[in-house]
PDB file of C-alpha atoms in Angstrom:
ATOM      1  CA  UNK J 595      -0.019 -21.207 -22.056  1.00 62.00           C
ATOM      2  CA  UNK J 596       2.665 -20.023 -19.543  1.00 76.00           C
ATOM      3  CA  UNK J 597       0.513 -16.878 -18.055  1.00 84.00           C
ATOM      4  CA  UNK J 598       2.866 -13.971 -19.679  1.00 89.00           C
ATOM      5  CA  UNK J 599       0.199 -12.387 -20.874  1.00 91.00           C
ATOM      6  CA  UNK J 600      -1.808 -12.110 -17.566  1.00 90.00           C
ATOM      7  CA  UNK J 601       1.266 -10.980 -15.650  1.00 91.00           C
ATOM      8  CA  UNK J 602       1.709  -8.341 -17.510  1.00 94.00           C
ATOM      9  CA  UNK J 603      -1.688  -7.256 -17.760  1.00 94.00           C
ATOM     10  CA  UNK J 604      -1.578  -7.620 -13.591  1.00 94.00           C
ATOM     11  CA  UNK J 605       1.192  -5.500 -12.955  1.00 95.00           C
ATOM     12  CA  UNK J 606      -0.159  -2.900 -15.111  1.00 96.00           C
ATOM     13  CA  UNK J 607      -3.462  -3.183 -13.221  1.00 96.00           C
ATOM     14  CA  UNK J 608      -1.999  -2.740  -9.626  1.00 96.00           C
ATOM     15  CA  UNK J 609       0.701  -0.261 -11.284  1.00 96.00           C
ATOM     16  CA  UNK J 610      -2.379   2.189 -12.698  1.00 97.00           C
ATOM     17  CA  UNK J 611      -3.805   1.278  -8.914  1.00 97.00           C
ATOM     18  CA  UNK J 612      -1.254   3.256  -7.379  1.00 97.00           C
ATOM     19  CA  UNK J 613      -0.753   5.626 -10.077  1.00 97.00           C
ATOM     20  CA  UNK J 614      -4.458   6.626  -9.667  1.00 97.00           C
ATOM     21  CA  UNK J 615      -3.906   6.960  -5.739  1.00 96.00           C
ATOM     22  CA  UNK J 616      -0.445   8.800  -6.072  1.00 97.00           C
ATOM     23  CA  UNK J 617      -1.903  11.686  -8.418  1.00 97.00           C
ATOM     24  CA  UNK J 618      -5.107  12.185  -6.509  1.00 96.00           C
ATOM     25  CA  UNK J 619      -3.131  12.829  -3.713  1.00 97.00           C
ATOM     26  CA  UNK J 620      -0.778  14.964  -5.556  1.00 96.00           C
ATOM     27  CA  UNK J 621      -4.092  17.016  -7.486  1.00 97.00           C
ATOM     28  CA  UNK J 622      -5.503  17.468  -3.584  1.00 96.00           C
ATOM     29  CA  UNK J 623      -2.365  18.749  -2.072  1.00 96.00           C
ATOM     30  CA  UNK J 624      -2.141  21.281  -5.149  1.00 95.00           C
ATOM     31  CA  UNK J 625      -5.460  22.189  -5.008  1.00 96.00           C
ATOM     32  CA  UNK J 626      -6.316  21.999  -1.339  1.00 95.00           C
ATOM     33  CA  UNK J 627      -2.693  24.758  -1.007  1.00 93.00           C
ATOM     34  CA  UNK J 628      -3.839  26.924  -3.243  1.00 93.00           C
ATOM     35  CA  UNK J 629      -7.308  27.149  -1.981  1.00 92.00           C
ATOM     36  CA  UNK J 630      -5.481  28.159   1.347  1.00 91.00           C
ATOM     37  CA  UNK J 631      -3.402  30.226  -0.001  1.00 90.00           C
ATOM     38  CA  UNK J 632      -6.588  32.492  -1.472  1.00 89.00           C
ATOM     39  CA  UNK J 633      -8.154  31.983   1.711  1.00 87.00           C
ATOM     40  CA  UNK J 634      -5.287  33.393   3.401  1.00 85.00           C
ATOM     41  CA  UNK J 635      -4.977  36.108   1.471  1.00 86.00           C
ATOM     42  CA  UNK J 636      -8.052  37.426   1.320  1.00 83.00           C
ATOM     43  CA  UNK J 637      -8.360  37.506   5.496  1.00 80.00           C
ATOM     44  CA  UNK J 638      -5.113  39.618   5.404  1.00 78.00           C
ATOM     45  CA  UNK J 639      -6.829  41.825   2.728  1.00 78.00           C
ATOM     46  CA  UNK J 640      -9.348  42.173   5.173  1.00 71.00           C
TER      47      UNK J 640
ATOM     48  CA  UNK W 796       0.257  26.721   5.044  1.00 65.00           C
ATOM     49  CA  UNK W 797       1.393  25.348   8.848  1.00 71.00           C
ATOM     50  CA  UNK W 798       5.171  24.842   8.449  1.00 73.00           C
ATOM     51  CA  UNK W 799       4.713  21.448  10.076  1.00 83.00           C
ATOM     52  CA  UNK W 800       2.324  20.434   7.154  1.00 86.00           C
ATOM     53  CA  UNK W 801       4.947  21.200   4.367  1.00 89.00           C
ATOM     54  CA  UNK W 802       7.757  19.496   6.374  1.00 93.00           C
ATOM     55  CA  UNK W 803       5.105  16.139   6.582  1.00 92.00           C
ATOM     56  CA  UNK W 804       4.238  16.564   2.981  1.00 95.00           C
ATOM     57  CA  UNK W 805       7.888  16.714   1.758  1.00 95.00           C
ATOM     58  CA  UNK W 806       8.853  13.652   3.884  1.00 96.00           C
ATOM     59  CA  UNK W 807       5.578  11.700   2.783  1.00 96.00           C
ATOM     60  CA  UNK W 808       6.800  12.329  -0.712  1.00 97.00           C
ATOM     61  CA  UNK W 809       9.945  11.111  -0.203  1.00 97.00           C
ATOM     62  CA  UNK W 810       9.053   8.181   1.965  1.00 98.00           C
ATOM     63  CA  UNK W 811       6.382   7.362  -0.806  1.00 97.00           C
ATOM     64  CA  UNK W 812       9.257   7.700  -3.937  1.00 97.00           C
ATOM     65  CA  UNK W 813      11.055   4.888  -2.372  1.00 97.00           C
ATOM     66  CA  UNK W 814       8.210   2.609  -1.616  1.00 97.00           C
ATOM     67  CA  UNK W 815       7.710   3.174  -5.125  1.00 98.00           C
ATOM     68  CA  UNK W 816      11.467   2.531  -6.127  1.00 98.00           C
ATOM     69  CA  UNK W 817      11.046  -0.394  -3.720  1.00 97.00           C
ATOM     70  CA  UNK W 818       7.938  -2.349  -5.098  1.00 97.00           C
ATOM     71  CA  UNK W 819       9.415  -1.074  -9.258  1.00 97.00           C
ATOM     72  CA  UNK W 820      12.954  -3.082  -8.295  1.00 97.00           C
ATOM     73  CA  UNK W 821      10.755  -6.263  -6.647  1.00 96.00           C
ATOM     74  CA  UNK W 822       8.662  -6.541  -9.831  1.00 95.00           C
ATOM     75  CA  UNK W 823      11.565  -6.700 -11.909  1.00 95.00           C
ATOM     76  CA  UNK W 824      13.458  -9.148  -9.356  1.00 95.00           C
ATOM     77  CA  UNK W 825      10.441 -11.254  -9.713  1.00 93.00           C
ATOM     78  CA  UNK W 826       9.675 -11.153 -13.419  1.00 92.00           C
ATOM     79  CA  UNK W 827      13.564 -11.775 -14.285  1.00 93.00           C
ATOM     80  CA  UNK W 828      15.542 -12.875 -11.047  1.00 90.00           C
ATOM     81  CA  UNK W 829      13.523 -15.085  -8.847  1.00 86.00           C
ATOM     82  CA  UNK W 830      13.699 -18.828  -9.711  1.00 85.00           C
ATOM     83  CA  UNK W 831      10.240 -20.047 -11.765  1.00 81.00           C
ATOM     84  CA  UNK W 832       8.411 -22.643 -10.317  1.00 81.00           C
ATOM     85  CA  UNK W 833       7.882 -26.281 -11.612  1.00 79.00           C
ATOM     86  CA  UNK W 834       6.392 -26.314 -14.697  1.00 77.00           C
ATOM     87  CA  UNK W 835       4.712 -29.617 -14.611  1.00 78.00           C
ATOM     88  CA  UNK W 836       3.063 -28.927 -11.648  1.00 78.00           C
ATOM     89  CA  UNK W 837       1.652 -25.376 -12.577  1.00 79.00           C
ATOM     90  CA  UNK W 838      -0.772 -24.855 -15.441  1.00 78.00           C
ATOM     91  CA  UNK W 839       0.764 -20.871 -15.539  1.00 80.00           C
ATOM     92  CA  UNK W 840       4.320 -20.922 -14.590  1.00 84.00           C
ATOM     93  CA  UNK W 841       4.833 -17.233 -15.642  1.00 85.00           C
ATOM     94  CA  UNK W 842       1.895 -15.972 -14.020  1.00 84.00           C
ATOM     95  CA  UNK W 843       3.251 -17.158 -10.765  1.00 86.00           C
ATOM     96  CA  UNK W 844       5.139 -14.356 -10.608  1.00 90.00           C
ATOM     97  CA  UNK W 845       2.078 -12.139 -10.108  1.00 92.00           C
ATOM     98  CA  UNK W 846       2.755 -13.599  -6.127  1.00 90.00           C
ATOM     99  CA  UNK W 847       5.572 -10.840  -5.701  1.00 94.00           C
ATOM    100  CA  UNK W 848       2.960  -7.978  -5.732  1.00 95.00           C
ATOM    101  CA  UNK W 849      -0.422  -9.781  -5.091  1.00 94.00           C
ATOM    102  CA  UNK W 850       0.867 -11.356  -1.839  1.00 93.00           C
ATOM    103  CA  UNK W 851       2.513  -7.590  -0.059  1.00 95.00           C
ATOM    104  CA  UNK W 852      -0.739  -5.918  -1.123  1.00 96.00           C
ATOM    105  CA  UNK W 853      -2.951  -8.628   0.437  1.00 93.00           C
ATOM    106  CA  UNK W 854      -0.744  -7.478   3.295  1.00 93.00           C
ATOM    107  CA  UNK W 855      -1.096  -3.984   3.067  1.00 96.00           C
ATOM    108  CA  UNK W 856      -4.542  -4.326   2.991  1.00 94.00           C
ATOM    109  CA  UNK W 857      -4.719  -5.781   6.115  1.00 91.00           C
ATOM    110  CA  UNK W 858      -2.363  -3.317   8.096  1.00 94.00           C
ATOM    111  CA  UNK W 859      -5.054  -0.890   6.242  1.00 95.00           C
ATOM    112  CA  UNK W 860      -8.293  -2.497   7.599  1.00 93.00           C
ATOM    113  CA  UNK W 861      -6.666  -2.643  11.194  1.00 93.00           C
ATOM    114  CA  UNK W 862      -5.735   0.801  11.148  1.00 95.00           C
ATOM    115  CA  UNK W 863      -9.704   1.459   9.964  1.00 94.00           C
ATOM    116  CA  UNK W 864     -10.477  -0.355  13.488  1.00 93.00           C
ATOM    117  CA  UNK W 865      -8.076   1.238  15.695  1.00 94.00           C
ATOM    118  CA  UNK W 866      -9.280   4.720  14.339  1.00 94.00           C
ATOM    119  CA  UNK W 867     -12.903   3.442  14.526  1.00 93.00           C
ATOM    120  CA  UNK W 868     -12.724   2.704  18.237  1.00 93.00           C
ATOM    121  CA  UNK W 869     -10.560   5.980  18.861  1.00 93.00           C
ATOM    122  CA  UNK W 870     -13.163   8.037  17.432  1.00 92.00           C
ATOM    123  CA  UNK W 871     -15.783   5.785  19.265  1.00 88.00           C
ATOM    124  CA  UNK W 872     -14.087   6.194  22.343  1.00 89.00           C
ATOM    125  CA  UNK W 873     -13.242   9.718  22.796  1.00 88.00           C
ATOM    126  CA  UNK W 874     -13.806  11.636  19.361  1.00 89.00           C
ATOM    127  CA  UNK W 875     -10.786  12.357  18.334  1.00 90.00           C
ATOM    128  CA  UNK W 876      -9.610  13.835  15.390  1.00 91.00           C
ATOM    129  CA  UNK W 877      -7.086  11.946  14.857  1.00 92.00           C
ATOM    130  CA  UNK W 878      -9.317   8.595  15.312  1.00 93.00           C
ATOM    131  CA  UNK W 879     -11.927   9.905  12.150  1.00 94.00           C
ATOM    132  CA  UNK W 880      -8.300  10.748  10.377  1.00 95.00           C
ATOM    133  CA  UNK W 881      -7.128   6.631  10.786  1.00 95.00           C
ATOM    134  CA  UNK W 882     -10.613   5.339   9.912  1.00 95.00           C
ATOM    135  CA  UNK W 883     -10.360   7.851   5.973  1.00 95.00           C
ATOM    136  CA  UNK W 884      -6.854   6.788   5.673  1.00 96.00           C
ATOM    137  CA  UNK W 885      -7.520   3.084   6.653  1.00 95.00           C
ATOM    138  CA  UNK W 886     -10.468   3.001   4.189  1.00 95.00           C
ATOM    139  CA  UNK W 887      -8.522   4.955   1.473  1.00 96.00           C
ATOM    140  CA  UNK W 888      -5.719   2.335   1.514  1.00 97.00           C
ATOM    141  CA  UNK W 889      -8.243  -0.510   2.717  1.00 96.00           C
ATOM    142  CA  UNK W 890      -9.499   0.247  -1.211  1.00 96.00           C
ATOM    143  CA  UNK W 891      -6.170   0.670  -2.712  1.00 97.00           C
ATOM    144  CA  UNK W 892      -4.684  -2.305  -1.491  1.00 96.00           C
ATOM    145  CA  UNK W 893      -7.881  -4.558  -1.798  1.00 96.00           C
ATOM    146  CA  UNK W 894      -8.851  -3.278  -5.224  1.00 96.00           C
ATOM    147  CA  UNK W 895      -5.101  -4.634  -6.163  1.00 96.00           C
ATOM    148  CA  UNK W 896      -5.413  -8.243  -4.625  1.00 95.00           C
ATOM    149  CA  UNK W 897      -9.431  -8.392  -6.666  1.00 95.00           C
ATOM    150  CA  UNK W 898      -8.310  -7.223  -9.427  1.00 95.00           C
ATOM    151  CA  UNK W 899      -4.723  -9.165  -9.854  1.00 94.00           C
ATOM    152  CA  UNK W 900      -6.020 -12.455  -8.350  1.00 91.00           C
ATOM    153  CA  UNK W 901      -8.917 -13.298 -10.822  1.00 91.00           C
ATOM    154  CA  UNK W 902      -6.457 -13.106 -13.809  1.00 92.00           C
ATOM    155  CA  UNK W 903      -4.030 -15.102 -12.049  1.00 88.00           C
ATOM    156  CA  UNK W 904      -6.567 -17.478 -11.171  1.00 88.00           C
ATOM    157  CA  UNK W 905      -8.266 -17.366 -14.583  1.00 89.00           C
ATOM    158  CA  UNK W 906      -4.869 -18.661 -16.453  1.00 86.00           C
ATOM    159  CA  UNK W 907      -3.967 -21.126 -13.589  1.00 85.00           C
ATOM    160  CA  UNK W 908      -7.190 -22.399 -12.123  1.00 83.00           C
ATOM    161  CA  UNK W 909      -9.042 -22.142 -15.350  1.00 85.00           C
ATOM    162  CA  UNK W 910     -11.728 -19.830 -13.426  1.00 85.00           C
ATOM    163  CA  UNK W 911     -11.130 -16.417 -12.166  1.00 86.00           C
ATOM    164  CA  UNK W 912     -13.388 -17.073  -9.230  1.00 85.00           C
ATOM    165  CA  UNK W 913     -14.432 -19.764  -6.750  1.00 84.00           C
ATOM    166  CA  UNK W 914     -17.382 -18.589  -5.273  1.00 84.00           C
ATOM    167  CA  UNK W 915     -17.193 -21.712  -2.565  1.00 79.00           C
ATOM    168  CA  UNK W 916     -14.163 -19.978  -1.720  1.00 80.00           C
ATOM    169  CA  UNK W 917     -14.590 -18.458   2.067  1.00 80.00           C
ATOM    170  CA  UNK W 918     -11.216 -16.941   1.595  1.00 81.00           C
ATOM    171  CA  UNK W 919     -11.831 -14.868  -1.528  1.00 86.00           C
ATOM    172  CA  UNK W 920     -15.782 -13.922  -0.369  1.00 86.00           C
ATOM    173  CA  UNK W 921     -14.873 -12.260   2.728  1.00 86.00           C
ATOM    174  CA  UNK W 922     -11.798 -10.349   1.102  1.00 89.00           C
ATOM    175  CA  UNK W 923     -14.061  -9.114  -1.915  1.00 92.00           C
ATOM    176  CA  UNK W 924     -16.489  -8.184   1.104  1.00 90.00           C
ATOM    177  CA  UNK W 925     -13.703  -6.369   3.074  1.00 91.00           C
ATOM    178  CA  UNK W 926     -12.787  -4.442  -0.041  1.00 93.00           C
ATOM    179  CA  UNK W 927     -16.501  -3.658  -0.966  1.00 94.00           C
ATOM    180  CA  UNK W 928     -17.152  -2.820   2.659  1.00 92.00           C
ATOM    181  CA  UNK W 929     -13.579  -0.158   2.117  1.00 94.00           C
ATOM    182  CA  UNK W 930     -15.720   1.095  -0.920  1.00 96.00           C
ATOM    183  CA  UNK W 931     -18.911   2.075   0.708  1.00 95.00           C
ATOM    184  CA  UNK W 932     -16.915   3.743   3.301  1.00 94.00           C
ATOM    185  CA  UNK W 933     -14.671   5.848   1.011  1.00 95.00           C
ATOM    186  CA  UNK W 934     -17.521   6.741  -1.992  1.00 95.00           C
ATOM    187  CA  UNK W 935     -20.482   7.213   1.683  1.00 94.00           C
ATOM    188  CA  UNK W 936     -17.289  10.027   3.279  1.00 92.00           C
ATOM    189  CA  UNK W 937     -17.132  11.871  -0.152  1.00 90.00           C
ATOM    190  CA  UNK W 938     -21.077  11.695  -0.849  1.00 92.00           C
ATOM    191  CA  UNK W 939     -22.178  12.553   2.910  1.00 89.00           C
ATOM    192  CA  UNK W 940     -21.599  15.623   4.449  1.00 87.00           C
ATOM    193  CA  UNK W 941     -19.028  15.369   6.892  1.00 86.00           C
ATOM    194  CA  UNK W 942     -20.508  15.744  10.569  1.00 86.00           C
ATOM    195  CA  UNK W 943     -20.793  13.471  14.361  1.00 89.00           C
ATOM    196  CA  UNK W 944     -23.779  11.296  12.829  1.00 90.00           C
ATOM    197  CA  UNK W 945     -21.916  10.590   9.457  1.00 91.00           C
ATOM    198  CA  UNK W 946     -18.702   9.681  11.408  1.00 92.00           C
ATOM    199  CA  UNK W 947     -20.379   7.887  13.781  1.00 91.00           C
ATOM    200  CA  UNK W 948     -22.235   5.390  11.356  1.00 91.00           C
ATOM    201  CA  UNK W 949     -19.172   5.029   9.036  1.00 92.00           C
ATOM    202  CA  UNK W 950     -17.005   4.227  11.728  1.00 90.00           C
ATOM    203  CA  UNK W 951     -19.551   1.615  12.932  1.00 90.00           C
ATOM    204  CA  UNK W 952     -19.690   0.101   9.584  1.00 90.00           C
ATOM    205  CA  UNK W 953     -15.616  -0.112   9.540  1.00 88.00           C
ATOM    206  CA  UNK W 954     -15.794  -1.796  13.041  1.00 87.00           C
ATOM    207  CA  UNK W 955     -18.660  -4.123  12.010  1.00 84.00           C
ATOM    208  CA  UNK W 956     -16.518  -4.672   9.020  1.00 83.00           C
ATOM    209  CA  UNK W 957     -12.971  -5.468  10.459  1.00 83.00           C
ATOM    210  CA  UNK W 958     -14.537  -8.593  11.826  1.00 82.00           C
ATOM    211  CA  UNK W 959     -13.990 -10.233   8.549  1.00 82.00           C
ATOM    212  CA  UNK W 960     -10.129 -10.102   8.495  1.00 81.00           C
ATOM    213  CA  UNK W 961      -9.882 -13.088  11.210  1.00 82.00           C
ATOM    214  CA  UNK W 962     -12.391 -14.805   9.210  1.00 80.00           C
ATOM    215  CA  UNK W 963     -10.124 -14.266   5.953  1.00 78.00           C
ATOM    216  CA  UNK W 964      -7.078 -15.132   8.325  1.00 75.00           C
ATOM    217  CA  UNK W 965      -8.712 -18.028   9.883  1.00 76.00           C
ATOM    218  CA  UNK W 966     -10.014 -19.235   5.931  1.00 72.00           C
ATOM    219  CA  UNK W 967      -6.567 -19.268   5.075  1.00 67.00           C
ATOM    220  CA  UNK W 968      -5.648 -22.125   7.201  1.00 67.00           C
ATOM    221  CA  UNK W 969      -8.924 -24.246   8.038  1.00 68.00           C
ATOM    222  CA  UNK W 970     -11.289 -23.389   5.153  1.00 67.00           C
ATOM    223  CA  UNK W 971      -8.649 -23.848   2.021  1.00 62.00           C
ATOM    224  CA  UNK W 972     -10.301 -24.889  -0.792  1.00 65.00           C
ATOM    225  CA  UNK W 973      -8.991 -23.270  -4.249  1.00 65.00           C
ATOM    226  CA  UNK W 974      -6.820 -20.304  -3.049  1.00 70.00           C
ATOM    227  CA  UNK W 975      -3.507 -21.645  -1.354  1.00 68.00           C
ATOM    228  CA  UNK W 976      -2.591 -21.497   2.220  1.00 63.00           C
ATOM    229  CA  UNK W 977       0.230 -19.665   3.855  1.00 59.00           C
ATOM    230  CA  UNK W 978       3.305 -20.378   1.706  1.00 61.00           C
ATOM    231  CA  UNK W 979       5.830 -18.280   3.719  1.00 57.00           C
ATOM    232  CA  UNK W 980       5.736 -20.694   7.009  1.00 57.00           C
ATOM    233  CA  UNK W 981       7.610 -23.713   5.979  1.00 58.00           C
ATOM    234  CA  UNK W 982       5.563 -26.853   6.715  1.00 58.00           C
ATOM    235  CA  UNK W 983       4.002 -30.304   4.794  1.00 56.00           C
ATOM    236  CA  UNK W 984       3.129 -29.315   1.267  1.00 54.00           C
ATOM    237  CA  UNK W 985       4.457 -25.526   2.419  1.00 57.00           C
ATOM    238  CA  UNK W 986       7.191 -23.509   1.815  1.00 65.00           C
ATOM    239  CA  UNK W 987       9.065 -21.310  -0.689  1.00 75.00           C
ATOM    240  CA  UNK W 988      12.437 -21.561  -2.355  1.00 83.00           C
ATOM    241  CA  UNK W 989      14.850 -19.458  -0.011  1.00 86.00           C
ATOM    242  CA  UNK W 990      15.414 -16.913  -3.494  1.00 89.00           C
ATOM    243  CA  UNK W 991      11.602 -16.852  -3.916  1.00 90.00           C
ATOM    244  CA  UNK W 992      11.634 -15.829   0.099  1.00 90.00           C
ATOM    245  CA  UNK W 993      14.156 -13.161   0.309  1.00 93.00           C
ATOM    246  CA  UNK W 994      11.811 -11.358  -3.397  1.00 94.00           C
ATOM    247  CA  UNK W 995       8.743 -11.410  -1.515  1.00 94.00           C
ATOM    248  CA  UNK W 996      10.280 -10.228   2.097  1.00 94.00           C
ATOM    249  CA  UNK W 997      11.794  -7.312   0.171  1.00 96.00           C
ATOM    250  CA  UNK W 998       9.092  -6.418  -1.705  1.00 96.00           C
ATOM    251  CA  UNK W 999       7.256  -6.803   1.694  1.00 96.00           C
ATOM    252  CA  UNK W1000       9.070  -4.202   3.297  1.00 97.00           C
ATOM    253  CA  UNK W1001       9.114  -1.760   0.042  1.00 97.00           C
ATOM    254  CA  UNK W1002       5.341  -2.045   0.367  1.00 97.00           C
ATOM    255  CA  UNK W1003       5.250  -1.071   4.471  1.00 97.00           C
ATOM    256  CA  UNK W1004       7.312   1.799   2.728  1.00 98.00           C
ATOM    257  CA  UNK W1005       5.360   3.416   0.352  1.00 98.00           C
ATOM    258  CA  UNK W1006       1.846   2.182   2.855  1.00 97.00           C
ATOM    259  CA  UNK W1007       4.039   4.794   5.210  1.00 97.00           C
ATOM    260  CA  UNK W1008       4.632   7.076   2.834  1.00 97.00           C
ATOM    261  CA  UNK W1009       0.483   6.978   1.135  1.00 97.00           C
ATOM    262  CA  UNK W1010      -0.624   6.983   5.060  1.00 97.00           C
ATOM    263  CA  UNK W1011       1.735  10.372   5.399  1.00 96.00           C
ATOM    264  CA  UNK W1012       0.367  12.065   2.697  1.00 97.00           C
ATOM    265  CA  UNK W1013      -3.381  11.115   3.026  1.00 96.00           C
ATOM    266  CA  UNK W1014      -3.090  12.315   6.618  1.00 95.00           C
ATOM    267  CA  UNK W1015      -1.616  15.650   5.224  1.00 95.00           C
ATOM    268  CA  UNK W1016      -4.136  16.018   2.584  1.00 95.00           C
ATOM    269  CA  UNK W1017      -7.280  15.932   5.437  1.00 94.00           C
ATOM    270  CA  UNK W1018      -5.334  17.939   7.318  1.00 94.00           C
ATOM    271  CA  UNK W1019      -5.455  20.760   4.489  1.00 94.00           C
ATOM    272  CA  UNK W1020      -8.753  20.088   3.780  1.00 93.00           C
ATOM    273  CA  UNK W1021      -9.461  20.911   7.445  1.00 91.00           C
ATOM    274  CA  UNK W1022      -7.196  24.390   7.706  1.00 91.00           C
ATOM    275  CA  UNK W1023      -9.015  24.874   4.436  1.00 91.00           C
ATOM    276  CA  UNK W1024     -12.118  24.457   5.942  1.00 89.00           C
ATOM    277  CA  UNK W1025     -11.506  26.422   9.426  1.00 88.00           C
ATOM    278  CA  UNK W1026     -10.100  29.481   6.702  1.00 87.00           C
ATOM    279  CA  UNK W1027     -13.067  29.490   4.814  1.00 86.00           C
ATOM    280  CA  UNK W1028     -15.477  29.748   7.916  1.00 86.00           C
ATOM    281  CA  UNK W1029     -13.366  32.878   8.871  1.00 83.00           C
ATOM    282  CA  UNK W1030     -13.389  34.456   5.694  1.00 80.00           C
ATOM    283  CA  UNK W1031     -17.487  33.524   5.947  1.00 76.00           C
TER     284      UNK W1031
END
């Protein structure tokens, strides 16, 4: 028993950590910019 | 969208790529570069190498939880926007980083120790506490609406809360049961192979880079939510 098997499955663990984190962020910024965006326009339209 | 806020969101990307190029190239220089350790004297020689990530996000979360405190007294102090900003960020990345050292540590202890967890452990109670207590905070901001009451109890909680990283500090040292102390200080039964050393200080610093880089973008992405907000009560 040398552990490969749980070192792998730990990096993957704190990888999908991260990747979680990283595209939440991203799906907020997109979202969130848009949202302005609409916002924006509509006061103009206004 | 403020000029200012794209130019912070295009640099927290790229600051945030190369943390991320930084911690991919440590994992790899640990799995296939570093030296192994004895195998007589570990049960799980190859799960050692978990150490090159668990140990920088221990780290992380720490510079996380701090950052929770200094916002939490900013906010307490003088109300600041920026203060409430530090304390989501801090408790963002407080969870990020903590959920990371939880979740790797148990299967590294579970293959070397035999048990994933020592519950006479002070050291690993009051870091699963500091992560739970990053929890409430970050599922209690998204469930409670955002006003001075909410702010002000959450930030009390992450102030009440930080007091439990010099007790995990302190653990390290004078209450070491199971978990081992501080390897990077060279001392009696201390110490790491200079190779092992130079792995962990650059993963280290690719870490601090992408904790930058996730810092810049969370900030950017309450700072939309707040122009959002502002636009919406106009258009209202």
């Amino acid at each position: 028993m040398s552990g490969t098997a749980e070192l792998v499955m730990a990096y993957g663990i704190m990888s999908a950590i991260i990747a979680f984190y990283v595209n939440h962020l991203r799906s907020r910024i997109v979202f969130l910019t848009s949202r302005i965006s609409e916002y924006s326009t509509s006061i103009e339209e206004e | 969208m403020h000029p200012d806020l794209s130019v912070r969101i295009r640099n927290g990307i790229i600051v945030t790529s190369m943390g991320i190029l930084g911690i991919i190239c440590t994992a790899l220089l640990g799995i296939f570069y570093a030296p192994g350790v004895d195998p007589m004297a570990w049960n799980a020689p190859e799960a050692q190498r978990i150490f090159y990530w668990h140990v920088p996000f221990a780290w992380s979360s720490f510079l996380a939880f701090s950052m929770l405190f200094v916002g939490a007294l900013s906010w307490y102090r003088n109300r600041s926007e920026w203060g409430w900003r530090w304390v989501s960020t801090g408790s963002d990345l407080g969870l990020l980083f903590g959920a990371g050292v939880v979740t790797s540590g148990p299967i590294w202890g579970s293959v070397e120790w035999g048990v994933p967890w020592d519950w006479g452990d002070l050291r690993l109670n009051t870091f699963a506490l500091l992560t739970g207590v990053a929890l409430f905070l970050v599922l209690s901001r998204r469930s409670q609406p955002d006003g001075q009451e909410t702010r002000d109890t959450l930030a009390a909680i992450g102030l009440f809360g930080f007091a439990l990283v010099p007790i995990t500090a302190i653990a390290t040292t004078l209450y070491q049961k199971r978990h081992p102390g501080i390897v990077v200080v060279d001392g009696e039964g201390t110490g790491l192979d200079p190779l092992m050393r130079t792995v962990l200080m650059f993963g280290t610093v690719s870490f601090m880079v992408l904790f930058v880089g996730l810092w810049m973008l969370s900030d950017s992405v309450l700072r939309l939510e707040d122009t959002a907000e502002k636009a919406k009560r106009r258009l209202d």
